[in-house]
mmCIF file of C-alpha atoms in Angstrom:
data_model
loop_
_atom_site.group_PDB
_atom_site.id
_atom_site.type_symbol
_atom_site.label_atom_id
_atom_site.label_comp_id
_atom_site.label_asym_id
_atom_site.label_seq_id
_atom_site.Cartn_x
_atom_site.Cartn_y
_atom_site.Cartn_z
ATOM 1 C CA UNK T 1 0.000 0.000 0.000
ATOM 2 C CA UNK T 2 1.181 3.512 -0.981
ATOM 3 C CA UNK T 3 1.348 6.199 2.106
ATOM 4 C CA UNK T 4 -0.748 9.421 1.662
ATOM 5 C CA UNK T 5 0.989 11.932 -0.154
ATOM 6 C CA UNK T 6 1.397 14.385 2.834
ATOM 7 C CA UNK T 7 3.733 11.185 4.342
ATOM 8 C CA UNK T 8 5.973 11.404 1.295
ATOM 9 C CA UNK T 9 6.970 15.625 1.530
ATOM 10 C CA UNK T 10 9.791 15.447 4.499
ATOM 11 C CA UNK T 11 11.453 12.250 3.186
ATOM 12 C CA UNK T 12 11.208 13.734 -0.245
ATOM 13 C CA UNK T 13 12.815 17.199 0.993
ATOM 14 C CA UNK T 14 15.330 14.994 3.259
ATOM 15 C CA UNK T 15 16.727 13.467 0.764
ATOM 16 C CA UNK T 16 18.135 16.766 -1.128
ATOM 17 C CA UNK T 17 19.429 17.434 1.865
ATOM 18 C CA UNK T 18 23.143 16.086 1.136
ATOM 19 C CA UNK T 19 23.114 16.355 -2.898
ATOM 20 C CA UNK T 20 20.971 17.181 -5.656
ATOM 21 C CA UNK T 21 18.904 13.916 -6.757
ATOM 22 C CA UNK T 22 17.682 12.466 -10.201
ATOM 23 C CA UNK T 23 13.889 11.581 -10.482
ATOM 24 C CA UNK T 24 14.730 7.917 -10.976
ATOM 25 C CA UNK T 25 16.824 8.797 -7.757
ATOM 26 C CA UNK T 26 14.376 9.960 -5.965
ATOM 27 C CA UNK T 27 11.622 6.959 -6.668
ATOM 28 C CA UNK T 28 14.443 4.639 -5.529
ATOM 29 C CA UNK T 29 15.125 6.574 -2.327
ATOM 30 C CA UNK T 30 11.364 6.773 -1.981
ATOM 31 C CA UNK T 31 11.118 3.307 -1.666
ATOM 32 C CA UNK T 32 13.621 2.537 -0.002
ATOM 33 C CA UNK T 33 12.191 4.696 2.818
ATOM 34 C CA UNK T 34 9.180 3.316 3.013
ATOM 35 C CA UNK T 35 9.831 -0.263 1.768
ATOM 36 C CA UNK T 36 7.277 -0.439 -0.843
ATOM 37 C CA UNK T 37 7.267 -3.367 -2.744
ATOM 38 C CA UNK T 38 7.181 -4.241 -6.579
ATOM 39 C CA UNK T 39 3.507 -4.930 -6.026
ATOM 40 C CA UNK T 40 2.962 -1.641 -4.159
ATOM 41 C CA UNK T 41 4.942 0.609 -7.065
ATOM 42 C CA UNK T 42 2.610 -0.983 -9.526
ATOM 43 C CA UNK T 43 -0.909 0.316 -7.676
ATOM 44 C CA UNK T 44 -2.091 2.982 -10.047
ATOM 45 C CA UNK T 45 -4.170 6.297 -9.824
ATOM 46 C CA UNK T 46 -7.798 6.336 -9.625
ATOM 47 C CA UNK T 47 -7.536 7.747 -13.010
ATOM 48 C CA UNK T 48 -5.245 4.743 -14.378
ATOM 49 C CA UNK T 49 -3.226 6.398 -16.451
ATOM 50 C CA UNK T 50 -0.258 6.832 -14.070
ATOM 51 C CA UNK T 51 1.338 4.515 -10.639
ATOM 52 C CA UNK T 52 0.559 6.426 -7.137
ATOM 53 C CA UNK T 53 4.204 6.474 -6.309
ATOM 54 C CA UNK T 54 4.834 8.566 -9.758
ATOM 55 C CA UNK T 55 1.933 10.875 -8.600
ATOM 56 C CA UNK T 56 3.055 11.567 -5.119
ATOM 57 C CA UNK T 57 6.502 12.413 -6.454
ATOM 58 C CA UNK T 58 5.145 14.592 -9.027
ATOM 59 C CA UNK T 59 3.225 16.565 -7.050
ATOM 60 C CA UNK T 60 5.956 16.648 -4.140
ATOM 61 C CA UNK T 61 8.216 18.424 -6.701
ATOM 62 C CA UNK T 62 5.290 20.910 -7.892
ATOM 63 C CA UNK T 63 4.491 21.842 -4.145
ATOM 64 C CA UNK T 64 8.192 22.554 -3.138
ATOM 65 C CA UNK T 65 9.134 24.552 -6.201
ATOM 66 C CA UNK T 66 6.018 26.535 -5.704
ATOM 67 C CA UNK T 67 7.313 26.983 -1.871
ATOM 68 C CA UNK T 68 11.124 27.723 -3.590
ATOM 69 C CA UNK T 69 12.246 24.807 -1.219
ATOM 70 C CA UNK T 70 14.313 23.243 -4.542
ATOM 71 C CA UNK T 71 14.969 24.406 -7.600
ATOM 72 C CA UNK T 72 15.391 22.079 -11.169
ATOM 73 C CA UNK T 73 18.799 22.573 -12.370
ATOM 74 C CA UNK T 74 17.899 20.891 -15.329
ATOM 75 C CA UNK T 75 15.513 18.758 -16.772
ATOM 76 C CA UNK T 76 14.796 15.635 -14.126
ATOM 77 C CA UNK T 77 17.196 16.894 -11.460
ATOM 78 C CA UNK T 78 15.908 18.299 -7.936
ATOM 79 C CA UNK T 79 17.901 20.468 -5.861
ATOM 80 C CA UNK T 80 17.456 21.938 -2.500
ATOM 81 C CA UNK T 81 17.610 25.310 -2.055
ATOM 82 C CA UNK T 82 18.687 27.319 1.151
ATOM 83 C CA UNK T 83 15.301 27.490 2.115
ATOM 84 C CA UNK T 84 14.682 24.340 2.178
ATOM 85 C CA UNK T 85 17.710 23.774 4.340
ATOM 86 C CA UNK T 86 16.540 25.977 6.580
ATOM 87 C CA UNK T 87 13.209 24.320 7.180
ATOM 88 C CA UNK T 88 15.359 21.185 7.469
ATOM 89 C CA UNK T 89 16.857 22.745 10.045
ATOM 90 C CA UNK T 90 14.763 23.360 12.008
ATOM 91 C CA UNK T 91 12.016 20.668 11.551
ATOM 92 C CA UNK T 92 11.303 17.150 11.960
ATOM 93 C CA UNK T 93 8.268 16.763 10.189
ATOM 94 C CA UNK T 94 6.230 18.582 6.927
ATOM 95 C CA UNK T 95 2.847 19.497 6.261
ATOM 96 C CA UNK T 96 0.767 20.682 3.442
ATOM 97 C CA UNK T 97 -0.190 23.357 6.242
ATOM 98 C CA UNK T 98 3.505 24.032 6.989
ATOM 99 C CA UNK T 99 3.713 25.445 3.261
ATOM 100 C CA UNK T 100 0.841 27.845 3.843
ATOM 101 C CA UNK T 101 3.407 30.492 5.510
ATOM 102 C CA UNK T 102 5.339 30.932 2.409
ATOM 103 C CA UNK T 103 3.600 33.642 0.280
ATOM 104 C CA UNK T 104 4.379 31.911 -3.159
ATOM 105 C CA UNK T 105 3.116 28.781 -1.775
ATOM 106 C CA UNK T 106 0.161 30.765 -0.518
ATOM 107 C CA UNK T 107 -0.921 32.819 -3.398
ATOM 108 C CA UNK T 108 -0.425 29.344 -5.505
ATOM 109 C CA UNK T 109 -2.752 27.429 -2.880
ATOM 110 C CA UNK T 110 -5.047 30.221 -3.398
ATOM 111 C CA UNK T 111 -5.190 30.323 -6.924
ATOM 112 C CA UNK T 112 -5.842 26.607 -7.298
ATOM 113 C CA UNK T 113 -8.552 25.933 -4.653
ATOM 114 C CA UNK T 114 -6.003 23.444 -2.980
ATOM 115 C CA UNK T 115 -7.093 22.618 0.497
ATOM 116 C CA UNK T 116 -4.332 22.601 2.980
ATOM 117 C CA UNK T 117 -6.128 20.102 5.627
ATOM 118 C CA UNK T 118 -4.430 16.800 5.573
ATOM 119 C CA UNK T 119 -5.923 14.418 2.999
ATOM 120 C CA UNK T 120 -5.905 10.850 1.599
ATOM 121 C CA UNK T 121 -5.131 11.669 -1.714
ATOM 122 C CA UNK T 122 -2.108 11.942 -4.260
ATOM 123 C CA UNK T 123 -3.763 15.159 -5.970
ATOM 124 C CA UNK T 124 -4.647 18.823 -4.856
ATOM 125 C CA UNK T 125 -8.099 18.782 -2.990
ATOM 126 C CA UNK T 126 -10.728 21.261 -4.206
ATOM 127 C CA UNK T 127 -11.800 23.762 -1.776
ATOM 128 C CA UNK T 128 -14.673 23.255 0.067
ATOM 129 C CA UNK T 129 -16.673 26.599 -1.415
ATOM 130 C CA UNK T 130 -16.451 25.787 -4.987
ATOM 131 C CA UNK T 131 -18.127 23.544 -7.039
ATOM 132 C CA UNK T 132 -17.380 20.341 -8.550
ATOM 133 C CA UNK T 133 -16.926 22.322 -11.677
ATOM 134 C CA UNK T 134 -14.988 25.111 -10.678
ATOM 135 C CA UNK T 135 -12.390 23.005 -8.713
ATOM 136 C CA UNK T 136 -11.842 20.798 -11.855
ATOM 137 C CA UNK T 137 -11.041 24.037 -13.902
ATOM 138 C CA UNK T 138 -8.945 25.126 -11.166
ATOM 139 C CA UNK T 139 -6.998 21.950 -10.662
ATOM 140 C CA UNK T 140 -6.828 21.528 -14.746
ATOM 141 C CA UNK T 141 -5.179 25.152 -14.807
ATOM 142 C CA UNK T 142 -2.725 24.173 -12.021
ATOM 143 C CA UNK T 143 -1.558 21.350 -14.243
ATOM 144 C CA UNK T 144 -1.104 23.436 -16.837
ATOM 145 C CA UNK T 145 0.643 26.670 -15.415
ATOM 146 C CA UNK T 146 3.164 23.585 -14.338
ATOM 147 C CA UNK T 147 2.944 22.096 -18.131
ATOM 148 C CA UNK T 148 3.932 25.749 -19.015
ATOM 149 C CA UNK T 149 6.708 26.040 -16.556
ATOM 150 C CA UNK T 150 8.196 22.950 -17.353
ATOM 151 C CA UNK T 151 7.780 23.365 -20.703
ATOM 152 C CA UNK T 152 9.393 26.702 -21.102
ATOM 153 C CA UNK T 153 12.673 25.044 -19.216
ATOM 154 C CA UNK T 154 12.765 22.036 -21.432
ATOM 155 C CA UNK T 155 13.048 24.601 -24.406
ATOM 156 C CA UNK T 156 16.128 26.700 -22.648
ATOM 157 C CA UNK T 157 17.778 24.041 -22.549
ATOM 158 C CA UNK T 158 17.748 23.491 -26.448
ATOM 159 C CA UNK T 159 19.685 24.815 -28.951
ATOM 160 C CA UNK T 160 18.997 28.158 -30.870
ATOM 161 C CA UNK T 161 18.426 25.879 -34.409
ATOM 162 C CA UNK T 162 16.209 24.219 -32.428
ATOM 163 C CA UNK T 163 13.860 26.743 -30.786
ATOM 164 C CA UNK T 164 13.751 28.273 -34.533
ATOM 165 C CA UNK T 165 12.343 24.785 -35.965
ATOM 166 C CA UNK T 166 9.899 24.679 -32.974
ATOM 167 C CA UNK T 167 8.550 28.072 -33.641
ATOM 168 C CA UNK T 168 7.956 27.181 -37.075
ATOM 169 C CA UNK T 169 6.040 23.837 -36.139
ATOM 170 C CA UNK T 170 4.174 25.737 -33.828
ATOM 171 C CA UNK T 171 2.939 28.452 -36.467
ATOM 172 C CA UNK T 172 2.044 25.865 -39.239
ATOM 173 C CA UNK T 173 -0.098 23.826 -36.621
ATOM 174 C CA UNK T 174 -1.312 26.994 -36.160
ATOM 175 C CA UNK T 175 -2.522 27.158 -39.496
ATOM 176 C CA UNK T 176 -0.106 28.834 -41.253
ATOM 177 C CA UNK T 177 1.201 27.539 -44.704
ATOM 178 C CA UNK T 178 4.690 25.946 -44.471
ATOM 179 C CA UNK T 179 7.697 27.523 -43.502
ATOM 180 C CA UNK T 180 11.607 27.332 -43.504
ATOM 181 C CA UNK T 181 14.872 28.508 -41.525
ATOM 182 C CA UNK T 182 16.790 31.013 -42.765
ATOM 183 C CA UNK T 183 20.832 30.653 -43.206
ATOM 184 C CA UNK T 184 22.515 30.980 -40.059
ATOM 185 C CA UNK T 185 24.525 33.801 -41.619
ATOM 186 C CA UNK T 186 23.437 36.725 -44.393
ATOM 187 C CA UNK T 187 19.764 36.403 -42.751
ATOM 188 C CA UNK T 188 19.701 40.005 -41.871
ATOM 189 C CA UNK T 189 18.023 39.886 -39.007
ATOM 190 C CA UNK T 190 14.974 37.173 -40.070
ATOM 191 C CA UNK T 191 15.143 33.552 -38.374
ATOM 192 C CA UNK T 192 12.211 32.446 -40.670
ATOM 193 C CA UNK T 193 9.606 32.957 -43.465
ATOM 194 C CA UNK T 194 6.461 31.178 -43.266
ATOM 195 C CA UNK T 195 3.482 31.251 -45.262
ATOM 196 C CA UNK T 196 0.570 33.671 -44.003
ATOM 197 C CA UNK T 197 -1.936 30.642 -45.620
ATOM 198 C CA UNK T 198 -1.804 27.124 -47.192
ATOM 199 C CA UNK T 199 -1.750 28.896 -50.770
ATOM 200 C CA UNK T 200 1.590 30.909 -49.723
ATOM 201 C CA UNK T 201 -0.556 34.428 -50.931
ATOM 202 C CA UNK T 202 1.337 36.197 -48.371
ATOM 203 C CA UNK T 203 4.686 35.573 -46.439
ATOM 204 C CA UNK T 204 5.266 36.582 -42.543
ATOM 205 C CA UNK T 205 9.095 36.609 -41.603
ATOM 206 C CA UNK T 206 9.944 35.614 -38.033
ATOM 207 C CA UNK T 207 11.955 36.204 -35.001
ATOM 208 C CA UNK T 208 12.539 34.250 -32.456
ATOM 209 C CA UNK T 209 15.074 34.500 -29.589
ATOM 210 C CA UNK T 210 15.963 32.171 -26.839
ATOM 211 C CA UNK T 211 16.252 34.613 -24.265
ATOM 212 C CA UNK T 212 16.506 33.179 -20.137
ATOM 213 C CA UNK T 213 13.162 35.112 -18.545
ATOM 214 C CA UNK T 214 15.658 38.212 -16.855
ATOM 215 C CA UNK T 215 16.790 38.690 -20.314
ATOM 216 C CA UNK T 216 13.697 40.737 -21.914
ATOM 217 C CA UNK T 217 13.463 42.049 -25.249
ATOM 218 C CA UNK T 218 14.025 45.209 -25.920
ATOM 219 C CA UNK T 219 12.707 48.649 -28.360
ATOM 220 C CA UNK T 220 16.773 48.369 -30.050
ATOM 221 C CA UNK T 221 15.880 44.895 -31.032
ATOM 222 C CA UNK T 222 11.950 45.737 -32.544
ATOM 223 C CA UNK T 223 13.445 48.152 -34.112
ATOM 224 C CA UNK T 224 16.661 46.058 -35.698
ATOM 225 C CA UNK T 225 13.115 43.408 -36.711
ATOM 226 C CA UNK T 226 11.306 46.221 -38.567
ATOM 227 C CA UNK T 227 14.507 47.312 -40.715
ATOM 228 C CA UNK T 228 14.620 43.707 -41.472
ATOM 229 C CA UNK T 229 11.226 43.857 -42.478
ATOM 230 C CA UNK T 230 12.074 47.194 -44.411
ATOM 231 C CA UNK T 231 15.203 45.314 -46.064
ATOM 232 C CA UNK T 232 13.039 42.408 -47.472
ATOM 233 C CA UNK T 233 10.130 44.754 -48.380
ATOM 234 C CA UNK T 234 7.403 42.704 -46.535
ATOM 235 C CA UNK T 235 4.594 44.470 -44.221
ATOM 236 C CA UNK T 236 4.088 41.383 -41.643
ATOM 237 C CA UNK T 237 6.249 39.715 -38.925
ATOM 238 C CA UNK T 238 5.968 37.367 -35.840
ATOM 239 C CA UNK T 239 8.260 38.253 -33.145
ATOM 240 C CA UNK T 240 9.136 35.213 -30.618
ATOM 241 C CA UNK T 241 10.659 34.776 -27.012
ATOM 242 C CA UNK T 242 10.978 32.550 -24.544
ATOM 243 C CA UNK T 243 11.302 35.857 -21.872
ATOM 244 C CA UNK T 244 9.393 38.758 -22.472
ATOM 245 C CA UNK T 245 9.101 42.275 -23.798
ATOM 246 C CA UNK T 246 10.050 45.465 -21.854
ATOM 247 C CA UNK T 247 7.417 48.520 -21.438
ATOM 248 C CA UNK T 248 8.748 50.256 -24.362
ATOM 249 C CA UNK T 249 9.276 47.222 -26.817
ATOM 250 C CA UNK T 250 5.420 46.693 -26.707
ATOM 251 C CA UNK T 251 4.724 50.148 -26.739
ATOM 252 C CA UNK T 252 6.956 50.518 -30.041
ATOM 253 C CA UNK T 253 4.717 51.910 -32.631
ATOM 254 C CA UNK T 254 5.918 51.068 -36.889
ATOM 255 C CA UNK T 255 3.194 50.776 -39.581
ATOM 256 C CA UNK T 256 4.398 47.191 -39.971
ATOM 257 C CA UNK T 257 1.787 44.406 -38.840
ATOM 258 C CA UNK T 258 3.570 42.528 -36.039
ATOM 259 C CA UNK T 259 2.605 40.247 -33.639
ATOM 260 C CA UNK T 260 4.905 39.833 -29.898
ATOM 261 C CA UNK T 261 4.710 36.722 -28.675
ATOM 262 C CA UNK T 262 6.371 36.037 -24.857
ATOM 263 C CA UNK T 263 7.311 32.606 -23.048
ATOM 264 C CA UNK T 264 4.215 32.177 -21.729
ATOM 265 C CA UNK T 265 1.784 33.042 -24.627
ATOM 266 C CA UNK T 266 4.750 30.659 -26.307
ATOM 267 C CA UNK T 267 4.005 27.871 -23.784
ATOM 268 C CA UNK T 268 -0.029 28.258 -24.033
ATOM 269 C CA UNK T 269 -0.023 28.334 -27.911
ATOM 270 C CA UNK T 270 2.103 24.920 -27.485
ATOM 271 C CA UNK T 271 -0.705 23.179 -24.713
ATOM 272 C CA UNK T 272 -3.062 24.470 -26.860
ATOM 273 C CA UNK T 273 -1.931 22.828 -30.154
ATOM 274 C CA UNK T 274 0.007 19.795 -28.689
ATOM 275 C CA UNK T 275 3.460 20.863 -29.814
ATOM 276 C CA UNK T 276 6.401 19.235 -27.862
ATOM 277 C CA UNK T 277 3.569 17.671 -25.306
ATOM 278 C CA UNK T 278 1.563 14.630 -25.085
ATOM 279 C CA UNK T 279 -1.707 14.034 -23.816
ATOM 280 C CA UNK T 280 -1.282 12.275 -19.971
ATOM 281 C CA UNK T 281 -4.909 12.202 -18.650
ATOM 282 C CA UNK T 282 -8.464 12.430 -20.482
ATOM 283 C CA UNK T 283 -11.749 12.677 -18.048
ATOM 284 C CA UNK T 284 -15.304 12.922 -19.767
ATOM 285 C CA UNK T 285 -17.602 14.898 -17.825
ATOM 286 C CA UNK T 286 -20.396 14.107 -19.055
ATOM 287 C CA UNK T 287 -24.341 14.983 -19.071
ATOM 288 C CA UNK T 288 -28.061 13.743 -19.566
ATOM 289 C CA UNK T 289 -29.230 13.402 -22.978
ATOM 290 C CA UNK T 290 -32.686 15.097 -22.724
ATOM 291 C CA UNK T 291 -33.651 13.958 -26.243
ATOM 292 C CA UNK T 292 -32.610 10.249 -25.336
ATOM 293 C CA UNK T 293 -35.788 10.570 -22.257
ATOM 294 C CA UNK T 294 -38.394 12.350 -24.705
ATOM 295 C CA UNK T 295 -41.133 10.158 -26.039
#
């Protein structure tokens, strides 16, 4: 039998304590700390689609990076961060409760409708004044502000070639006809062309830059796009970032037709039309048929 998910937060945070652990790490330290057997790693959620000792884990890392107790270096590694020592340090035991004094923890808690009073379950609990409906569109948006996050990482950690390439999958799943890389040099300032529509009537160039979220875009850099835009005489462009824009980048008036797209309109556009994700969990929610009862 798997122990309730509030049992697994201490030994999960204990375990960073000495050195930063992989998730196949981690399941094998989990385990070992609570002697689960094959059997027991096998029991899956009530949904079926994924074990309970997966799910507790999961969520474990979600709650403490929402808390800042660990940080992910990269993609599968935890690591502990000094607050998280510090709670170490001065605890023996961990709570979903405990979290509740952080403010990021908080204002996440908040946001989701997760209920802080211990529970039985591997998943966030609704809170108790919502409905059945709005705590499943809170919990589903939790998931995906994580997707998002996650997401957004996995991409840093790519090359520039590749972010270009995803950019362009993204835009013809979007709709748009197809579309190609420029040259890595002589492209004067355009990463991409792509087709407005399927017919190729009209051709949007593209930037995109794979910028770490302190590093924001800039008005120097709109402006270096719409020369570009000048030099290849075309009216319409897509600019693309994994950060952001600064104040006067968005405000940055030209009588080109542009389009700013940030790292997290990025991410949503990618949830949205399945592009570097997978789908993990389906649920029907479903109704009476009226017209099935009607004589």
């Amino acid at each position: 039998m798997i122990p309730q998910f509030e049992e697994f937060l201490y030994p999960f945070l204990l375990a960073l304590k000495d050195s930063n652990l992989t998730t196949k790490e981690m399941k094998a330290k989990m385990v070992g700390h609570f002697n689960l057997t094959a059997e027991d790693c096998a029991i899956m959620t009530k949904g079926g689609n994924t074990n309970q000792l997966s799910d507790r884990i999961g969520w474990c890392r979600q709650y403490f990076r929402r808390a800042l107790f660990i940080d992910i270096p990269q993609r599968g590694t935890y690591s502990i961060t000094q607050r998280g020592l510090d709670y170490l340090a001065s605890h023996t035991s961990l709570h979903k409760s405990d979290l509740m004094q952080y403010p990021e923890f908080a204002a996440y808690a908040s946001s989701t409708g997760i209920d802080t009073t211990p529970s039985s379950e591997g998943t966030p609990e609704p809170n108790k004044e919502l409905t059945p409906t709005e705590s499943l569109e809170k919990a589903y948006n939790a998931i995906n502000n994580d997707l998002a996050e996650e997401l957004l990482a996995t991409i840093l950690e790519q090359s520039p070639t590749f972010f270009e390439n995803l950019v362009l999958k993204l835009l013809e799943k979007m709709g748009y006809g197809k579309g190609v890389v420029t040259q890595r040099t002589g492209d004067e300032g355009i990463d991409g062309v792509i087709n407005e529509d399927k017919l190729g009537l009209d051709i949007i160039h593209i930037q995109a830059k794979r910028y770490k979220p302190d590093n924001k875009v800039g008005r120097p850099l709109m402006q270096a796009f719409v020369g570009a835009l000048d030099g290849a005489g075309v009216n319409k462009g897509v600019f693309i970032t994994t950060s952001s824009f600064t104040k006067e980048a968005l405000e940055y008036k030209s009588s080109k037709k542009i389009a700013k797209i940030d790292g997290r309109q990025l991410t949503n556009l990618m949830i949205q039309y399945n592009v570097g994700v997978t789908t993990e969990y389906t649920y029907e929610v479903k109704r009476i048929d009226k017209d099935f009862f009607e004589e």
